[in-house]
PDB file of C-alpha atoms in Angstrom:
ATOM      1  CA  MET A  27      20.029  19.378  -5.729  1.00  0.00           C
ATOM      2  CA  LYS A  28      17.651  21.312  -3.520  1.00  0.00           C
ATOM      3  CA  GLN A  29      15.286  19.146  -1.500  1.00  0.00           C
ATOM      4  CA  LYS A  30      11.529  19.594  -1.942  1.00  0.00           C
ATOM      5  CA  TRP A  31       8.990  19.319   0.860  1.00  0.00           C
ATOM      6  CA  TYR A  32       7.766  15.978  -0.458  1.00  0.00           C
ATOM      7  CA  ASP A  33      11.271  14.532  -0.166  1.00  0.00           C
ATOM      8  CA  TYR A  34      10.637  14.319   3.576  1.00  0.00           C
ATOM      9  CA  LEU A  35       7.449  12.278   3.452  1.00  0.00           C
ATOM     10  CA  TRP A  36       9.409   9.303   4.754  1.00  0.00           C
ATOM     11  CA  ILE A  37       8.932  11.012   8.135  1.00  0.00           C
ATOM     12  CA  ALA A  38       5.178  10.465   7.768  1.00  0.00           C
ATOM     13  CA  GLU A  39       5.837   6.749   7.258  1.00  0.00           C
ATOM     14  CA  LEU A  40       7.904   6.587  10.433  1.00  0.00           C
ATOM     15  CA  ALA A  41       5.311   8.618  12.330  1.00  0.00           C
ATOM     16  CA  TYR A  42       2.614   6.160  11.289  1.00  0.00           C
ATOM     17  CA  TRP A  43       4.513   3.276  12.860  1.00  0.00           C
ATOM     18  CA  VAL A  44       5.314   5.154  16.045  1.00  0.00           C
ATOM     19  CA  LEU A  45       1.688   6.225  16.482  1.00  0.00           C
ATOM     20  CA  GLY A  46       0.409   2.746  15.630  1.00  0.00           C
ATOM     21  CA  LEU A  47       2.639   1.148  18.230  1.00  0.00           C
ATOM     22  CA  LEU A  48       1.522   3.693  20.826  1.00  0.00           C
ATOM     23  CA  ASN A  49      -2.140   3.144  20.022  1.00  0.00           C
ATOM     24  CA  ILE A  50      -3.402   0.652  17.439  1.00  0.00           C
ATOM     25  CA  LEU A  51      -6.312   2.945  16.558  1.00  0.00           C
ATOM     26  CA  PHE A  52      -3.884   5.199  14.695  1.00  0.00           C
ATOM     27  CA  ALA A  53      -3.739   2.376  12.128  1.00  0.00           C
ATOM     28  CA  TRP A  54      -6.793   4.042  10.579  1.00  0.00           C
ATOM     29  CA  LEU A  55      -4.457   6.736   9.237  1.00  0.00           C
ATOM     30  CA  GLY A  56      -3.114   4.098   6.852  1.00  0.00           C
ATOM     31  CA  VAL A  57      -6.337   4.366   4.867  1.00  0.00           C
ATOM     32  CA  LEU A  58      -4.851   7.565   3.449  1.00  0.00           C
ATOM     33  CA  PHE A  59      -1.954   5.547   2.026  1.00  0.00           C
ATOM     34  CA  PHE A  60      -4.528   3.443   0.166  1.00  0.00           C
ATOM     35  CA  CYS A  61      -6.873   6.172  -1.026  1.00  0.00           C
ATOM     36  CA  ILE A  62      -4.459   8.905  -2.137  1.00  0.00           C
ATOM     37  CA  PRO A  63      -2.629   6.793  -4.784  1.00  0.00           C
ATOM     38  CA  LEU A  64      -5.994   5.691  -6.188  1.00  0.00           C
ATOM     39  CA  LEU A  65      -7.183   9.301  -6.372  1.00  0.00           C
ATOM     40  CA  PHE A  66      -3.994  10.247  -8.229  1.00  0.00           C
ATOM     41  CA  ALA A  67      -4.616   7.460 -10.739  1.00  0.00           C
ATOM     42  CA  VAL A  68      -8.371   7.975 -11.168  1.00  0.00           C
ATOM     43  CA  PHE A  69      -8.373  11.763 -11.464  1.00  0.00           C
ATOM     44  CA  GLY A  70      -4.844  12.471 -12.605  1.00  0.00           C
ATOM     45  CA  GLY A  71      -4.256   9.436 -14.783  1.00  0.00           C
ATOM     46  CA  ASN A  72      -0.724   9.063 -13.489  1.00  0.00           C
ATOM     47  CA  LYS A  73       1.420   7.394 -10.820  1.00  0.00           C
ATOM     48  CA  GLY A  74       2.541  10.675  -9.337  1.00  0.00           C
ATOM     49  CA  TYR A  75       2.051   9.402  -5.817  1.00  0.00           C
ATOM     50  CA  CYS A  76       4.309   6.387  -6.344  1.00  0.00           C
ATOM     51  CA  ASN A  77       6.963   8.400  -8.128  1.00  0.00           C
ATOM     52  CA  ARG A  78       7.071  11.394  -5.798  1.00  0.00           C
ATOM     53  CA  TYR A  79       4.987  11.198  -2.635  1.00  0.00           C
ATOM     54  CA  CYS A  80       5.274   7.622  -1.352  1.00  0.00           C
ATOM     55  CA  GLY A  81       6.840   7.809   2.099  1.00  0.00           C
ATOM     56  CA  ARG A  82       7.476   4.073   2.237  1.00  0.00           C
ATOM     57  CA  GLY A  83       9.399   4.141  -1.020  1.00  0.00           C
ATOM     58  CA  GLN A  84      11.481   7.048   0.264  1.00  0.00           C
ATOM     59  CA  LEU A  85      12.188   5.270   3.540  1.00  0.00           C
ATOM     60  CA  LEU A  86      13.252   2.082   1.755  1.00  0.00           C
ATOM     61  CA  GLY A  87      15.504   4.163  -0.449  1.00  0.00           C
ATOM     62  CA  LEU A  88      17.165   5.780   2.557  1.00  0.00           C
ATOM     63  CA  LEU A  89      17.628   2.539   4.484  1.00  0.00           C
ATOM     64  CA  GLY A  90      18.802   0.755   1.364  1.00  0.00           C
ATOM     65  CA  ARG A  91      21.829   3.010   1.053  1.00  0.00           C
ATOM     66  CA  LYS A  92      23.397   1.092   3.933  1.00  0.00           C
ATOM     67  CA  LEU A  93      21.472  -2.180   4.105  1.00  0.00           C
ATOM     68  CA  SER A  94      20.768  -3.208   0.507  1.00  0.00           C
ATOM     69  CA  ARG A  95      22.810  -5.631  -1.587  1.00  0.00           C
ATOM     70  CA  ASN A  96      21.813  -3.347  -4.464  1.00  0.00           C
ATOM     71  CA  VAL A  97      21.419  -6.075  -7.056  1.00  0.00           C
ATOM     72  CA  PRO A  98      18.598  -6.247  -9.627  1.00  0.00           C
ATOM     73  CA  PRO A  99      15.483  -8.084  -8.404  1.00  0.00           C
ATOM     74  CA  PRO A 100      14.628 -11.350 -10.156  1.00  0.00           C
ATOM     75  CA  ARG A 101      12.729 -10.951 -13.381  1.00  0.00           C
ATOM     76  CA  PHE A 102       9.680 -12.829 -12.154  1.00  0.00           C
ATOM     77  CA  LEU A 103       8.941 -10.011  -9.674  1.00  0.00           C
ATOM     78  CA  ARG A 104       8.377  -7.719 -12.647  1.00  0.00           C
ATOM     79  CA  SER A 105       6.248 -10.165 -14.609  1.00  0.00           C
ATOM     80  CA  PRO A 106       2.544  -9.375 -15.012  1.00  0.00           C
ATOM     81  CA  TRP A 107       1.476 -12.821 -13.782  1.00  0.00           C
ATOM     82  CA  PHE A 108       3.310 -12.335 -10.487  1.00  0.00           C
ATOM     83  CA  ARG A 109       2.321  -8.719  -9.944  1.00  0.00           C
ATOM     84  CA  TYR A 110      -1.360  -9.260 -10.704  1.00  0.00           C
ATOM     85  CA  GLY A 111      -1.342 -12.584  -8.900  1.00  0.00           C
ATOM     86  CA  PHE A 112       0.089 -10.932  -5.796  1.00  0.00           C
ATOM     87  CA  LEU A 113      -2.437  -8.122  -6.100  1.00  0.00           C
ATOM     88  CA  THR A 114      -5.258 -10.672  -6.262  1.00  0.00           C
ATOM     89  CA  PHE A 115      -3.948 -12.518  -3.218  1.00  0.00           C
ATOM     90  CA  PHE A 116      -3.465  -9.253  -1.362  1.00  0.00           C
ATOM     91  CA  MET A 117      -7.023  -8.141  -2.104  1.00  0.00           C
ATOM     92  CA  ILE A 118      -8.409 -11.515  -0.963  1.00  0.00           C
ATOM     93  CA  MET A 119      -6.594 -11.082   2.351  1.00  0.00           C
ATOM     94  CA  PHE A 120      -7.880  -7.523   2.565  1.00  0.00           C
ATOM     95  CA  GLY A 121     -11.402  -8.793   1.951  1.00  0.00           C
ATOM     96  CA  LEU A 122     -11.032 -11.338   4.759  1.00  0.00           C
ATOM     97  CA  MET A 123      -9.927  -8.518   7.022  1.00  0.00           C
ATOM     98  CA  LEU A 124     -13.066  -6.562   6.145  1.00  0.00           C
ATOM     99  CA  ARG A 125     -15.121  -9.694   6.803  1.00  0.00           C
ATOM    100  CA  SER A 126     -13.636  -9.958  10.296  1.00  0.00           C
ATOM    101  CA  THR A 127     -14.502  -6.318  10.886  1.00  0.00           C
ATOM    102  CA  TRP A 128     -18.078  -6.939   9.783  1.00  0.00           C
ATOM    103  CA  MET A 129     -18.377  -9.963  12.047  1.00  0.00           C
ATOM    104  CA  VAL A 130     -17.325  -7.896  15.054  1.00  0.00           C
ATOM    105  CA  PHE A 131     -19.753  -5.178  13.980  1.00  0.00           C
ATOM    106  CA  THR A 132     -22.558  -7.759  14.056  1.00  0.00           C
ATOM    107  CA  GLY A 133     -21.625  -9.084  17.500  1.00  0.00           C
ATOM    108  CA  ALA A 134     -18.579 -11.343  17.279  1.00  0.00           C
ATOM    109  CA  PRO A 135     -15.886 -10.818  19.951  1.00  0.00           C
ATOM    110  CA  LEU A 136     -12.945  -8.532  19.263  1.00  0.00           C
ATOM    111  CA  ARG A 137      -9.677 -10.312  18.443  1.00  0.00           C
ATOM    112  CA  GLN A 138      -6.746  -8.252  19.689  1.00  0.00           C
ATOM    113  CA  THR A 139      -4.033  -9.707  17.478  1.00  0.00           C
ATOM    114  CA  VAL A 140      -1.835  -8.398  14.703  1.00  0.00           C
ATOM    115  CA  THR A 141      -1.163 -11.007  12.023  1.00  0.00           C
ATOM    116  CA  LEU A 142       2.250 -10.782  10.369  1.00  0.00           C
ATOM    117  CA  LEU A 143       2.757 -12.255   6.900  1.00  0.00           C
ATOM    118  CA  TRP A 144      -0.794 -13.653   7.076  1.00  0.00           C
ATOM    119  CA  VAL A 145       0.401 -16.471   9.346  1.00  0.00           C
ATOM    120  CA  PHE A 146       2.071 -15.295  12.552  1.00  0.00           C
ATOM    121  CA  LYS A 147      -0.365 -13.956  15.148  1.00  0.00           C
ATOM    122  CA  LEU A 148       1.179 -11.413  17.518  1.00  0.00           C
ATOM    123  CA  PRO A 149      -0.767 -10.884  20.766  1.00  0.00           C
ATOM    124  CA  TRP A 150      -1.668  -7.223  21.198  1.00  0.00           C
ATOM    125  CA  GLN A 151      -3.744  -7.314  24.381  1.00  0.00           C
ATOM    126  CA  TRP A 152      -1.868  -4.376  25.873  1.00  0.00           C
ATOM    127  CA  ALA A 153      -3.492  -1.987  23.401  1.00  0.00           C
ATOM    128  CA  ASP A 154      -6.148   0.277  24.925  1.00  0.00           C
ATOM    129  CA  VAL A 155      -9.051   0.386  22.471  1.00  0.00           C
ATOM    130  CA  SER A 156     -11.783   1.189  24.985  1.00  0.00           C
ATOM    131  CA  ILE A 157     -12.438   4.600  23.448  1.00  0.00           C
ATOM    132  CA  ALA A 158     -13.567   3.097  20.125  1.00  0.00           C
ATOM    133  CA  ALA A 159     -16.336   0.781  19.014  1.00  0.00           C
ATOM    134  CA  PRO A 160     -15.191  -2.872  18.824  1.00  0.00           C
ATOM    135  CA  TRP A 161     -15.550  -2.986  15.027  1.00  0.00           C
ATOM    136  CA  MET A 162     -13.360   0.113  14.680  1.00  0.00           C
ATOM    137  CA  ALA A 163     -10.718  -1.542  16.826  1.00  0.00           C
ATOM    138  CA  GLN A 164     -10.962  -4.760  14.797  1.00  0.00           C
ATOM    139  CA  PHE A 165     -10.429  -2.829  11.584  1.00  0.00           C
ATOM    140  CA  ALA A 166      -7.393  -1.150  13.150  1.00  0.00           C
ATOM    141  CA  PHE A 167      -5.859  -4.516  14.109  1.00  0.00           C
ATOM    142  CA  GLY A 168      -6.515  -5.894  10.637  1.00  0.00           C
ATOM    143  CA  PHE A 169      -5.256  -2.840   8.804  1.00  0.00           C
ATOM    144  CA  PHE A 170      -2.115  -2.629  10.923  1.00  0.00           C
ATOM    145  CA  SER A 171      -1.515  -6.296  10.058  1.00  0.00           C
ATOM    146  CA  VAL A 172      -1.744  -5.481   6.346  1.00  0.00           C
ATOM    147  CA  MET A 173       0.582  -2.501   6.674  1.00  0.00           C
ATOM    148  CA  MET A 174       3.093  -4.404   8.795  1.00  0.00           C
ATOM    149  CA  THR A 175       3.130  -7.361   6.404  1.00  0.00           C
ATOM    150  CA  SER A 176       3.716  -5.201   3.347  1.00  0.00           C
ATOM    151  CA  THR A 177       6.439  -3.265   5.179  1.00  0.00           C
ATOM    152  CA  VAL A 178       8.248  -6.458   6.190  1.00  0.00           C
ATOM    153  CA  LEU A 179       8.121  -7.670   2.588  1.00  0.00           C
ATOM    154  CA  GLY A 180       9.446  -4.308   1.469  1.00  0.00           C
ATOM    155  CA  LEU A 181      12.329  -4.501   3.940  1.00  0.00           C
ATOM    156  CA  LEU A 182      13.177  -8.068   2.913  1.00  0.00           C
ATOM    157  CA  THR A 183      13.326  -7.244  -0.785  1.00  0.00           C
ATOM    158  CA  MET A 184      15.234  -4.053   0.054  1.00  0.00           C
ATOM    159  CA  VAL A 185      17.961  -6.084   1.771  1.00  0.00           C
ATOM    160  CA  LEU A 186      18.062  -8.851  -0.838  1.00  0.00           C
ATOM    161  CA  PHE A 187      17.873  -6.702  -3.963  1.00  0.00           C
ATOM    162  CA  ARG A 188      17.715  -2.986  -4.742  1.00  0.00           C
ATOM    163  CA  PRO A 189      16.405  -0.541  -2.119  1.00  0.00           C
ATOM    164  CA  ARG A 190      13.018   0.040  -3.740  1.00  0.00           C
ATOM    165  CA  SER A 191      12.442  -3.451  -5.128  1.00  0.00           C
ATOM    166  CA  TRP A 192       9.124  -3.519  -3.251  1.00  0.00           C
ATOM    167  CA  CYS A 193       7.860  -0.886  -5.686  1.00  0.00           C
ATOM    168  CA  VAL A 194       8.198  -3.446  -8.488  1.00  0.00           C
ATOM    169  CA  TYR A 195       5.368  -5.606  -7.137  1.00  0.00           C
ATOM    170  CA  CYS A 196       3.616  -3.300  -4.668  1.00  0.00           C
ATOM    171  CA  PRO A 197      -0.152  -4.004  -4.910  1.00  0.00           C
ATOM    172  CA  MET A 198      -1.004  -0.299  -4.866  1.00  0.00           C
ATOM    173  CA  GLY A 199       1.484   0.367  -7.642  1.00  0.00           C
ATOM    174  CA  THR A 200       0.053  -2.475  -9.715  1.00  0.00           C
ATOM    175  CA  MET A 201      -3.484  -1.244  -9.112  1.00  0.00           C
ATOM    176  CA  THR A 202      -2.744   2.369  -9.984  1.00  0.00           C
ATOM    177  CA  GLN A 203      -0.835   1.278 -13.091  1.00  0.00           C
ATOM    178  CA  GLY A 204      -3.868  -0.710 -14.213  1.00  0.00           C
ATOM    179  CA  ILE A 205      -6.155   2.284 -13.626  1.00  0.00           C
ATOM    180  CA  CYS A 206      -3.824   4.550 -15.595  1.00  0.00           C
ATOM    181  CA  ARG A 207      -3.789   2.111 -18.510  1.00  0.00           C
ATOM    182  CA  LEU A 208      -7.579   1.882 -18.478  1.00  0.00           C
ATOM    183  CA  ARG A 209      -7.815   5.669 -18.459  1.00  0.00           C
ATOM    184  CA  GLN A 210      -5.320   5.924 -21.302  1.00  0.00           C
ATOM    185  CA  GLY A 211      -7.257   3.378 -23.346  1.00  0.00           C
ATOM    186  CA  LYS A 212     -10.509   5.242 -22.744  1.00  0.00           C
ATOM    187  CA  GLU A 213      -8.929   8.551 -23.717  1.00  0.00           C
ATOM    188  CA  ASP A 214      -7.466   7.034 -26.886  1.00  0.00           C
ATOM    189  CA  THR A 215     -10.904   5.656 -27.802  1.00  0.00           C
ATOM    190  CA  GLU A 216     -12.610   8.983 -27.156  1.00  0.00           C
ATOM    191  CA  ASP A 217      -9.961  10.824 -29.175  1.00  0.00           C
ATOM    192  CA  GLY A 218     -10.491   8.393 -32.023  1.00  0.00           C
ATOM    193  CA  ARG A 219     -14.249   8.905 -31.971  1.00  0.00           C
ATOM    194  CA  GLU A 220     -13.811  12.668 -31.858  1.00  0.00           C
ATOM    195  CA  GLY A 221     -11.452  12.501 -34.821  1.00  0.00           C
ATOM    196  CA  LYS A 222     -13.969  10.478 -36.847  1.00  0.00           C
ATOM    197  CA  LYS A 223     -16.723  12.908 -35.925  1.00  0.00           C
ATOM    198  CA  ASN A 224     -14.640  15.892 -37.051  1.00  0.00           C
ATOM    199  CA  ARG A 225     -13.927  14.127 -40.347  1.00  0.00           C
ATOM    200  CA  GLY A 226     -17.589  13.375 -40.828  1.00  0.00           C
ATOM    201  CA  THR A 227     -17.000   9.617 -40.749  1.00  0.00           C
ATOM    202  CA  ALA A 228     -18.750   8.844 -37.444  1.00  0.00           C
TER     203      ALA A 228
END
């Protein structure tokens, strides 16, 4: 089967990590990985990004060919209570990250640490962030922490289960799925109203 250009987007995922390790400010590029799936869901009403363009999913798939146990993930990972619960927790942590950014913006000192799995603080004092405003650097540290944590979870579930098991409970996937369902419900309602109007029953 002939490869498409988007089959190589795993390179973009690798490039993000290389650039982020060279200079933490490149962590800002990760905002694209948050916004683009949402735009697909809001304007396209589909999960096209997850299914075709997600570089992380592609990378996990490639690594999983050699490293994965390739067994089905436990059923609870697919359950709505876990997926939406994890999304809620993830968004709370994301909100705390934004709060830290705001605090630095209003005068608090910059904290040059990357927090892995929301617990382990990795000193990152070697990073040169002098070219950016302190709040921009703080956002970069926080965002890189989020991206690193989700990647580690993805790698763990890749090894333990199937290569792309992370996709089962990925917060972005859960969020875009919810948006698509809301859009579908709205479209069904509008179609129903239009049908009643055409029948003269509205």
